[in-house]
Amino acid sequence: MGIVKISEELHEEIRLASQVMSRSINSQAEFWLKMGRLAEQNPDKPFAQLIQIELEQVKKKQYESSDN
């Protein structure tokens, strides 16, 4: 785990969003980072489709781990 320096303004936005989404500040920042990366990798896909892709990957990992 590393340290990422961000502006106070962005930290405040993350803090507020984390309260609305019932996530920790770190979890909210990680979510935004992950979704930003996915959006850059898939510029033709809407946000809802990116969420669906992530959900399918989580389900696949759970299925694979239950087979072991």
CSV table of C-alpha atoms in Angstrom, one decimal:
chain,number,residue,atom,x,y,z
A,1,MET,CA,0.0,0.0,0.0
A,2,GLY,CA,1.3,3.4,-0.9
A,3,ILE,CA,0.5,7.0,-0.1
A,4,VAL,CA,-1.1,9.2,-2.7
A,5,LYS,CA,-1.1,13.0,-2.2
A,6,ILE,CA,-4.3,14.7,-3.3
A,7,SER,CA,-5.6,18.3,-2.9
A,8,GLU,CA,-7.6,19.2,0.1
A,9,GLU,CA,-10.5,20.0,-2.2
A,10,LEU,CA,-10.5,16.5,-3.7
A,11,HIS,CA,-10.2,15.0,-0.2
A,12,GLU,CA,-13.2,16.9,0.9
A,13,GLU,CA,-15.2,15.7,-2.2
A,14,ILE,CA,-14.2,12.1,-1.4
A,15,ARG,CA,-15.1,12.5,2.2
A,16,LEU,CA,-18.6,13.8,1.3
A,17,ALA,CA,-19.2,11.1,-1.3
A,18,SER,CA,-18.0,8.4,1.1
A,19,GLN,CA,-20.7,9.5,3.6
A,20,VAL,CA,-23.4,9.4,0.9
A,21,MET,CA,-22.3,6.0,-0.4
A,22,SER,CA,-21.7,4.5,3.1
A,23,ARG,CA,-18.0,3.8,2.3
A,24,SER,CA,-14.8,4.6,4.1
A,25,ILE,CA,-12.8,7.5,2.6
A,26,ASN,CA,-10.2,5.0,1.3
A,27,SER,CA,-12.9,2.8,-0.2
A,28,GLN,CA,-14.5,5.7,-2.0
A,29,ALA,CA,-11.1,6.9,-3.4
A,30,GLU,CA,-10.3,3.4,-4.5
A,31,PHE,CA,-13.7,3.1,-6.2
A,32,TRP,CA,-13.2,6.4,-8.0
A,33,LEU,CA,-9.7,5.4,-9.1
A,34,LYS,CA,-10.9,2.0,-10.4
A,35,MET,CA,-13.8,3.5,-12.3
A,36,GLY,CA,-11.6,6.2,-13.8
A,37,ARG,CA,-9.2,3.6,-15.0
A,38,LEU,CA,-12.0,1.5,-16.4
A,39,ALA,CA,-13.5,4.6,-18.1
A,40,GLU,CA,-10.2,5.4,-19.8
A,41,GLN,CA,-9.7,1.8,-20.9
A,42,ASN,CA,-13.3,1.6,-22.2
A,43,PRO,CA,-14.2,5.1,-23.5
A,44,ASP,CA,-17.1,3.7,-25.5
A,45,LYS,CA,-18.9,2.1,-22.5
A,46,PRO,CA,-21.3,4.0,-20.2
A,47,PHE,CA,-20.9,4.0,-16.4
A,48,ALA,CA,-23.7,1.5,-15.8
A,49,GLN,CA,-22.0,-1.0,-18.2
A,50,LEU,CA,-18.7,-0.5,-16.4
A,51,ILE,CA,-20.4,-1.3,-13.1
A,52,GLN,CA,-21.9,-4.4,-14.7
A,53,ILE,CA,-18.5,-5.6,-15.9
A,54,GLU,CA,-17.1,-5.2,-12.4
A,55,LEU,CA,-20.0,-7.1,-10.9
A,56,GLU,CA,-19.5,-10.0,-13.3
A,57,GLN,CA,-15.8,-10.1,-12.5
A,58,VAL,CA,-16.6,-10.3,-8.7
A,59,LYS,CA,-19.1,-13.0,-9.3
A,60,LYS,CA,-16.6,-15.0,-11.4
A,61,LYS,CA,-14.0,-14.7,-8.6
A,62,GLN,CA,-16.5,-15.8,-6.0
A,63,TYR,CA,-17.5,-18.8,-8.2
A,64,GLU,CA,-13.9,-19.8,-8.8
A,65,SER,CA,-13.0,-19.5,-5.1
A,66,SER,CA,-16.0,-21.7,-4.1
A,67,ASP,CA,-14.8,-24.4,-6.4
A,68,ASN,CA,-11.5,-24.8,-4.4
